[in-house]
């Protein structure tokens, strides 16, 4: 949605299989010639070699840990603008958003990327972002926020969906789940792992899916049943996918994981995907970029926002951060048409409802999982 958008991710690819998922939008990374490296924690915060209004100097991009773009693309941008782009990782999408709010009076950078539609209301309400309305590419208007569209620019989109290891279910002779209801069936006891709603933007998206499905009076009971059926909750997408998921490349033992609709396009072996996204469980996640209020280099920050919605970056998003571009002017890779199927009717919760109820929902969710 990003993780991410998702995602954002560190690509773990081989010729036989690409064991990776999105995420904004959660939750994304790049392999080969593709990832920019986060700046060391000791770099100066918000430093700039330029006077206000000039393009150039140092621009610090605060982002989630899964941000990655091709190095050649970054070098070209720096050469054309005179900007020295530094990236600073601030954890998963939820952690990123919390840190931006906590440091709003002393921002740790000039521009941020990775705040998504499930978390955007808090930093907007707290004045984290300066006003800057970038020129959007064709099709991107669909993803603009009704409130805050003059401060946050949509960059990528992905759907947070439950994914399954199809090879595990074939081997065990068990039909995989299809819906949220299925996840509380005893047939899938101890098989599901999800990232947490309070620490992860995909996790928050999954909580919103359950609220959309079961309503404000029923989602708590659903989560009680889900946990009673052995669902595991971890901090972030990478913990779930690479730590517990059977297709994550490690020693995971759970064949059901919260990930993205694009994930199956990166688990392809011998001409077939070894995973599948459950399209009846998805929530749309959009990731945004914005200039930070009090940025040391606001002109450079605006240039970075413009760059993120350029054709070059938009075209690179699927293979570097495993999310869909918001621009209609670029094409996604051919494998995505085959394996990265998008849901026809993802779950939605109105941004105004998220803004009004998010803290209460998170408090209730924390109470449920802490029992």
Short mmCIF file of C-alpha atoms in Angstrom, two decimals:
data_model
loop_
_atom_site.label_atom_id
_atom_site.label_comp_id
_atom_site.label_asym_id
_atom_site.label_seq_id
_atom_site.Cartn_x
_atom_site.Cartn_y
_atom_site.Cartn_z
CA UNK A 1 0.00 0.00 0.00
CA UNK A 2 2.33 0.23 0.59
CA UNK A 3 4.65 -1.85 2.05
CA UNK A 4 4.23 -1.91 1.35
CA UNK A 5 3.64 -0.89 0.24
CA UNK A 6 4.05 -3.47 0.67
CA UNK A 7 4.67 -2.69 0.72
CA UNK A 8 8.87 -2.42 1.39
CA UNK A 9 11.17 -5.13 1.48
CA UNK A 10 14.66 -6.49 1.11
CA UNK A 11 14.48 -8.67 -1.95
CA UNK A 12 15.62 -12.23 -1.49
CA UNK A 13 15.64 -13.50 -5.02
CA UNK A 14 17.08 -16.52 -6.76
CA UNK A 15 16.73 -17.79 -10.32
CA UNK A 16 14.34 -20.47 -9.13
CA UNK A 17 12.13 -18.36 -6.91
CA UNK A 18 11.59 -14.80 -5.77
CA UNK A 19 10.56 -15.23 -2.20
CA UNK A 20 9.27 -11.79 -1.51
CA UNK A 21 6.13 -9.78 -1.11
CA UNK A 22 5.05 -6.33 -1.25
CA UNK A 23 4.63 -4.16 0.75
CA UNK A 24 4.07 -0.86 1.06
CA UNK A 25 2.81 -1.08 1.18
CA UNK A 26 4.28 -2.12 3.81
CA UNK A 27 6.89 -3.12 3.22
CA UNK A 28 9.48 -3.36 0.41
CA UNK A 29 13.00 -3.63 -0.79
CA UNK A 30 15.14 -4.17 -3.78
CA UNK A 31 17.60 -6.68 -5.07
CA UNK A 32 20.50 -6.60 -7.46
CA UNK A 33 21.11 -3.03 -8.63
CA UNK A 34 18.14 -1.70 -6.87
CA UNK A 35 18.13 -0.54 -3.28
CA UNK A 36 19.17 2.76 -1.83
CA UNK A 37 20.83 2.24 1.53
CA UNK A 38 19.43 3.87 4.67
CA UNK A 39 21.74 6.51 6.10
CA UNK A 40 23.66 5.60 9.26
CA UNK A 41 21.93 6.75 12.40
CA UNK A 42 24.78 9.12 13.09
CA UNK A 43 24.16 11.37 10.09
CA UNK A 44 23.15 14.92 10.88
CA UNK A 45 19.44 15.52 11.04
CA UNK A 46 17.81 17.69 8.40
CA UNK A 47 21.13 19.13 7.23
CA UNK A 48 21.24 21.30 4.10
CA UNK A 49 23.92 22.98 2.07
CA UNK A 50 21.43 25.27 0.34
CA UNK A 51 19.57 28.39 1.29
CA UNK A 52 15.79 28.20 1.53
CA UNK A 53 14.07 28.08 -1.86
CA UNK A 54 17.02 26.65 -3.77
CA UNK A 55 17.07 23.14 -5.19
CA UNK A 56 20.27 21.34 -4.27
CA UNK A 57 22.13 20.53 -1.10
CA UNK A 58 21.33 17.62 1.16
CA UNK A 59 17.79 16.30 1.46
CA UNK A 60 17.03 13.76 4.19
CA UNK A 61 14.22 11.37 3.28
CA UNK A 62 12.66 9.75 6.34
CA UNK A 63 11.01 6.50 5.35
CA UNK A 64 10.18 2.97 6.47
CA UNK A 65 12.75 0.20 6.59
CA UNK A 66 11.56 -1.31 3.32
CA UNK A 67 12.19 1.69 1.08
CA UNK A 68 14.32 0.90 -1.98
CA UNK A 69 14.78 2.30 -5.47
CA UNK A 70 17.37 1.52 -8.19
CA UNK A 71 20.71 3.17 -7.49
CA UNK A 72 20.99 4.37 -11.07
CA UNK A 73 17.66 6.13 -10.69
CA UNK A 74 18.81 7.84 -7.50
CA UNK A 75 22.13 8.88 -9.03
CA UNK A 76 20.35 10.33 -12.06
CA UNK A 77 18.03 12.37 -9.80
CA UNK A 78 20.98 13.66 -7.78
CA UNK A 79 22.87 14.60 -10.94
CA UNK A 80 19.92 16.46 -12.46
CA UNK A 81 18.99 18.38 -9.33
CA UNK A 82 22.27 18.80 -7.48
CA UNK A 83 20.62 17.14 -4.48
CA UNK A 84 22.46 14.74 -2.21
CA UNK A 85 19.68 12.35 -1.16
CA UNK A 86 20.06 10.63 2.18
CA UNK A 87 17.54 8.10 3.41
CA UNK A 88 16.87 7.46 7.07
CA UNK A 89 14.96 4.38 8.13
CA UNK A 90 12.39 4.79 10.90
CA UNK A 91 11.06 1.24 11.18
CA UNK A 92 7.77 -0.10 9.83
CA UNK A 93 5.00 2.15 8.53
CA UNK A 94 3.31 2.45 11.90
CA UNK A 95 6.55 3.19 13.70
CA UNK A 96 7.50 5.71 11.01
CA UNK A 97 4.23 7.59 11.47
CA UNK A 98 4.54 7.63 15.25
CA UNK A 99 8.11 8.93 15.08
CA UNK A 100 7.14 11.67 12.64
CA UNK A 101 4.50 12.86 15.09
CA UNK A 102 6.83 12.66 18.08
CA UNK A 103 9.53 14.70 16.31
CA UNK A 104 7.26 17.21 14.60
CA UNK A 105 8.80 20.14 16.48
CA UNK A 106 12.32 19.02 15.59
CA UNK A 107 11.98 16.99 12.37
CA UNK A 108 14.63 14.38 11.66
CA UNK A 109 14.53 15.07 7.93
CA UNK A 110 13.10 17.17 5.13
CA UNK A 111 10.61 14.84 3.46
CA UNK A 112 8.85 11.62 4.43
CA UNK A 113 7.62 8.67 2.42
CA UNK A 114 5.62 5.68 3.63
CA UNK A 115 2.75 7.12 5.67
CA UNK A 116 -0.34 5.33 4.39
CA UNK A 117 -4.09 5.87 4.41
CA UNK A 118 -4.54 3.88 7.62
CA UNK A 119 -2.21 6.14 9.62
CA UNK A 120 -2.29 9.46 7.74
CA UNK A 121 -4.84 11.24 9.91
CA UNK A 122 -2.62 11.48 12.99
CA UNK A 123 0.37 13.32 11.44
CA UNK A 124 -1.99 15.51 9.42
CA UNK A 125 -3.92 16.50 12.54
CA UNK A 126 -0.69 17.23 14.39
CA UNK A 127 0.77 19.46 11.67
CA UNK A 128 3.67 17.19 10.70
CA UNK A 129 3.48 18.06 7.00
CA UNK A 130 3.83 21.36 5.19
CA UNK A 131 1.48 22.35 2.39
CA UNK A 132 2.72 21.18 -0.99
CA UNK A 133 0.45 19.98 -3.77
CA UNK A 134 2.49 18.08 -6.33
CA UNK A 135 1.28 17.70 -9.91
CA UNK A 136 -0.23 14.22 -10.00
CA UNK A 137 0.18 11.81 -12.91
CA UNK A 138 -2.86 10.48 -14.73
CA UNK A 139 -4.91 8.17 -12.54
CA UNK A 140 -3.39 9.26 -9.24
CA UNK A 141 -6.35 11.46 -8.30
CA UNK A 142 -8.20 8.28 -7.35
CA UNK A 143 -5.82 7.81 -4.42
CA UNK A 144 -5.62 11.40 -3.16
CA UNK A 145 -6.88 12.09 0.34
CA UNK A 146 -10.08 14.11 0.68
CA UNK A 147 -8.54 15.91 3.64
CA UNK A 148 -4.79 16.44 3.48
CA UNK A 149 -4.48 16.13 -0.28
CA UNK A 150 -2.57 19.41 -0.33
CA UNK A 151 0.05 17.94 2.03
CA UNK A 152 0.36 14.26 1.19
CA UNK A 153 0.97 13.02 -2.36
CA UNK A 154 -0.02 9.44 -3.32
CA UNK A 155 2.96 7.45 -4.59
CA UNK A 156 1.99 3.76 -4.66
CA UNK A 157 -0.90 1.43 -3.96
CA UNK A 158 -1.21 -2.18 -2.90
CA UNK A 159 -3.79 -4.37 -1.25
CA UNK A 160 -3.04 -5.98 2.09
CA UNK A 161 -4.29 -9.56 1.84
CA UNK A 162 -3.92 -12.84 3.64
CA UNK A 163 -1.54 -15.07 1.65
CA UNK A 164 -1.14 -18.84 1.73
CA UNK A 165 1.67 -21.24 0.91
CA UNK A 166 -0.11 -23.29 -1.74
CA UNK A 167 2.62 -25.94 -1.83
CA UNK A 168 2.22 -26.58 1.91
CA UNK A 169 -1.53 -27.10 1.60
CA UNK A 170 -1.09 -29.36 -1.43
CA UNK A 171 1.47 -31.43 0.44
CA UNK A 172 -0.77 -31.72 3.51
CA UNK A 173 -3.88 -32.47 1.47
CA UNK A 174 -5.81 -29.59 3.07
CA UNK A 175 -7.89 -27.02 1.23
CA UNK A 176 -6.51 -23.54 1.96
CA UNK A 177 -8.74 -20.91 3.57
CA UNK A 178 -10.53 -18.37 1.39
CA UNK A 179 -12.18 -15.86 3.72
CA UNK A 180 -11.75 -14.15 7.07
CA UNK A 181 -14.30 -16.57 8.54
CA UNK A 182 -12.10 -19.49 7.51
CA UNK A 183 -9.20 -18.24 9.62
CA UNK A 184 -11.09 -19.07 12.83
CA UNK A 185 -11.89 -22.60 11.64
CA UNK A 186 -10.10 -25.25 13.76
CA UNK A 187 -8.76 -26.72 10.51
CA UNK A 188 -6.34 -23.77 10.42
CA UNK A 189 -5.36 -23.71 14.08
CA UNK A 190 -1.82 -22.39 14.70
CA UNK A 191 -1.27 -21.72 10.96
CA UNK A 192 -1.74 -17.94 10.66
CA UNK A 193 0.74 -15.15 11.46
CA UNK A 194 -0.01 -11.44 11.16
CA UNK A 195 1.79 -8.22 11.95
CA UNK A 196 0.33 -6.10 14.73
CA UNK A 197 -2.10 -3.25 14.16
CA UNK A 198 -0.30 -0.85 16.50
CA UNK A 199 3.19 -1.43 15.06
CA UNK A 200 2.61 -2.16 11.38
CA UNK A 201 0.67 -0.49 8.60
CA UNK A 202 -0.28 -3.87 7.04
CA UNK A 203 -1.42 -4.97 10.49
CA UNK A 204 -3.57 -1.87 10.81
CA UNK A 205 -5.01 -2.56 7.37
CA UNK A 206 -5.92 -6.09 8.45
CA UNK A 207 -7.63 -4.77 11.58
CA UNK A 208 -9.64 -2.42 9.37
CA UNK A 209 -10.61 -5.36 7.14
CA UNK A 210 -12.08 -7.11 10.17
CA UNK A 211 -13.90 -3.95 11.25
CA UNK A 212 -15.34 -3.54 7.76
CA UNK A 213 -16.47 -7.17 7.71
CA UNK A 214 -17.80 -7.63 11.24
CA UNK A 215 -18.73 -4.09 12.25
CA UNK A 216 -17.90 -2.09 15.35
CA UNK A 217 -19.88 -4.48 17.52
CA UNK A 218 -18.42 -7.70 16.14
CA UNK A 219 -14.77 -7.36 15.25
CA UNK A 220 -13.57 -7.77 18.85
CA UNK A 221 -15.26 -11.19 19.08
CA UNK A 222 -13.69 -12.14 15.75
CA UNK A 223 -10.22 -11.31 17.05
CA UNK A 224 -10.90 -13.24 20.25
CA UNK A 225 -11.79 -16.29 18.15
CA UNK A 226 -8.81 -15.71 15.85
CA UNK A 227 -6.36 -15.69 18.75
CA UNK A 228 -8.08 -18.67 20.36
CA UNK A 229 -7.42 -20.50 17.09
CA UNK A 230 -3.70 -19.94 17.48
CA UNK A 231 -3.10 -16.87 15.35
CA UNK A 232 0.31 -15.33 16.07
CA UNK A 233 0.81 -11.55 16.21
CA UNK A 234 4.29 -10.10 15.58
CA UNK A 235 5.58 -6.55 15.31
CA UNK A 236 6.11 -6.06 11.57
CA UNK A 237 5.57 -7.48 8.10
CA UNK A 238 9.16 -8.70 7.79
CA UNK A 239 8.90 -10.53 11.13
CA UNK A 240 5.82 -12.34 9.90
CA UNK A 241 6.88 -13.05 6.32
CA UNK A 242 10.56 -13.86 6.80
CA UNK A 243 10.35 -15.16 10.34
CA UNK A 244 7.22 -17.32 10.53
CA UNK A 245 5.89 -17.86 7.01
CA UNK A 246 6.82 -21.19 5.41
CA UNK A 247 7.64 -19.46 2.12
CA UNK A 248 9.72 -16.68 3.68
CA UNK A 249 13.07 -18.28 3.00
CA UNK A 250 13.78 -19.14 6.62
CA UNK A 251 12.56 -21.80 9.01
CA UNK A 252 9.00 -20.54 9.37
CA UNK A 253 6.29 -23.04 10.23
CA UNK A 254 3.11 -21.09 9.45
CA UNK A 255 1.68 -21.40 5.92
CA UNK A 256 -0.77 -18.47 6.26
CA UNK A 257 0.57 -14.92 6.49
CA UNK A 258 -0.62 -11.34 6.18
CA UNK A 259 1.04 -9.86 3.09
CA UNK A 260 0.03 -8.24 -0.22
CA UNK A 261 -1.80 -8.94 -3.46
CA UNK A 262 1.50 -8.64 -5.35
CA UNK A 263 3.34 -11.19 -3.21
CA UNK A 264 2.54 -14.22 -5.42
CA UNK A 265 4.35 -12.56 -8.34
CA UNK A 266 7.59 -12.93 -6.36
CA UNK A 267 7.28 -16.55 -5.29
CA UNK A 268 7.47 -18.05 -8.77
CA UNK A 269 9.25 -21.35 -9.34
CA UNK A 270 9.13 -23.58 -12.42
CA UNK A 271 6.54 -21.40 -14.11
CA UNK A 272 4.07 -21.26 -11.22
CA UNK A 273 3.62 -19.26 -8.06
CA UNK A 274 4.02 -21.15 -4.81
CA UNK A 275 1.75 -18.75 -2.93
CA UNK A 276 -1.65 -17.16 -3.43
CA UNK A 277 -3.37 -14.05 -2.12
CA UNK A 278 -6.87 -14.54 -0.73
CA UNK A 279 -8.69 -11.81 -2.62
CA UNK A 280 -11.71 -11.86 -0.30
CA UNK A 281 -9.56 -10.67 2.61
CA UNK A 282 -7.92 -7.54 1.14
CA UNK A 283 -7.75 -3.92 2.24
CA UNK A 284 -6.43 -1.21 -0.08
CA UNK A 285 -3.31 0.56 1.19
CA UNK A 286 -1.97 3.76 -0.39
CA UNK A 287 1.42 5.20 0.57
CA UNK A 288 2.10 8.93 0.52
CA UNK A 289 5.01 11.36 0.49
CA UNK A 290 5.06 14.82 2.03
CA UNK A 291 7.34 17.73 2.88
CA UNK A 292 7.97 17.96 6.62
CA UNK A 293 7.01 21.17 8.38
CA UNK A 294 10.21 22.86 9.48
CA UNK A 295 12.35 21.10 6.87
CA UNK A 296 15.87 22.47 6.53
CA UNK A 297 15.65 22.13 2.75
CA UNK A 298 12.00 22.54 1.74
CA UNK A 299 12.74 23.20 -1.94
CA UNK A 300 14.77 20.03 -2.15
CA UNK A 301 12.03 18.15 -0.30
CA UNK A 302 9.45 19.30 -2.86
CA UNK A 303 11.75 18.10 -5.64
CA UNK A 304 11.87 14.65 -4.03
CA UNK A 305 8.07 14.47 -3.86
CA UNK A 306 7.86 15.42 -7.55
CA UNK A 307 10.45 12.77 -8.38
CA UNK A 308 8.52 10.03 -6.58
CA UNK A 309 5.54 10.53 -8.91
CA UNK A 310 7.68 10.84 -12.05
CA UNK A 311 7.33 8.22 -14.78
CA UNK A 312 10.79 6.86 -14.01
CA UNK A 313 10.11 6.17 -10.35
CA UNK A 314 6.56 5.02 -10.94
CA UNK A 315 7.78 2.46 -13.47
CA UNK A 316 10.41 1.20 -11.02
CA UNK A 317 8.04 0.66 -8.09
CA UNK A 318 6.81 -2.86 -8.96
CA UNK A 319 10.26 -4.41 -9.26
CA UNK A 320 11.97 -2.42 -6.52
CA UNK A 321 9.27 -2.01 -3.86
CA UNK A 322 6.71 -4.55 -5.05
CA UNK A 323 3.77 -2.19 -5.14
CA UNK A 324 1.56 -0.86 -7.91
CA UNK A 325 2.21 2.66 -9.26
CA UNK A 326 -0.54 5.24 -8.87
CA UNK A 327 0.17 6.48 -12.40
CA UNK A 328 -1.79 5.13 -15.35
CA UNK A 329 1.03 6.21 -17.67
CA UNK A 330 3.35 3.30 -16.80
CA UNK A 331 2.99 -0.44 -17.25
CA UNK A 332 3.56 -3.12 -14.64
CA UNK A 333 5.76 -6.16 -15.42
CA UNK A 334 4.21 -8.96 -17.42
CA UNK A 335 4.38 -11.43 -14.50
CA UNK A 336 2.16 -9.14 -12.47
CA UNK A 337 -0.68 -9.57 -14.94
CA UNK A 338 -0.44 -13.32 -14.37
CA UNK A 339 0.32 -13.63 -10.69
CA UNK A 340 -0.40 -10.29 -8.97
CA UNK A 341 -4.17 -10.26 -9.24
CA UNK A 342 -5.89 -7.34 -7.56
CA UNK A 343 -9.17 -7.73 -5.67
CA UNK A 344 -12.28 -6.48 -7.39
CA UNK A 345 -13.86 -5.25 -4.15
CA UNK A 346 -11.32 -4.71 -1.38
CA UNK A 347 -12.49 -3.77 2.09
CA UNK A 348 -12.71 -0.05 2.75
CA UNK A 349 -13.20 2.12 5.79
CA UNK A 350 -13.78 5.83 5.23
CA UNK A 351 -10.75 7.96 6.17
CA UNK A 352 -12.99 10.11 8.37
CA UNK A 353 -14.05 7.02 10.32
CA UNK A 354 -10.43 5.94 10.70
CA UNK A 355 -9.49 9.41 11.97
CA UNK A 356 -12.38 9.48 14.44
CA UNK A 357 -11.98 5.95 15.80
CA UNK A 358 -8.39 4.83 15.20
CA UNK A 359 -7.10 5.37 18.73
CA UNK A 360 -10.12 3.71 20.30
CA UNK A 361 -9.92 0.76 17.90
CA UNK A 362 -6.23 0.32 18.64
CA UNK A 363 -6.88 0.49 22.38
CA UNK A 364 -9.58 -2.16 22.09
CA UNK A 365 -7.40 -4.29 19.81
CA UNK A 366 -4.51 -4.11 22.29
CA UNK A 367 -6.84 -5.15 25.09
CA UNK A 368 -8.01 -8.17 23.08
CA UNK A 369 -4.56 -9.46 22.17
CA UNK A 370 -3.28 -8.88 25.70
CA UNK A 371 -5.80 -11.16 27.39
#
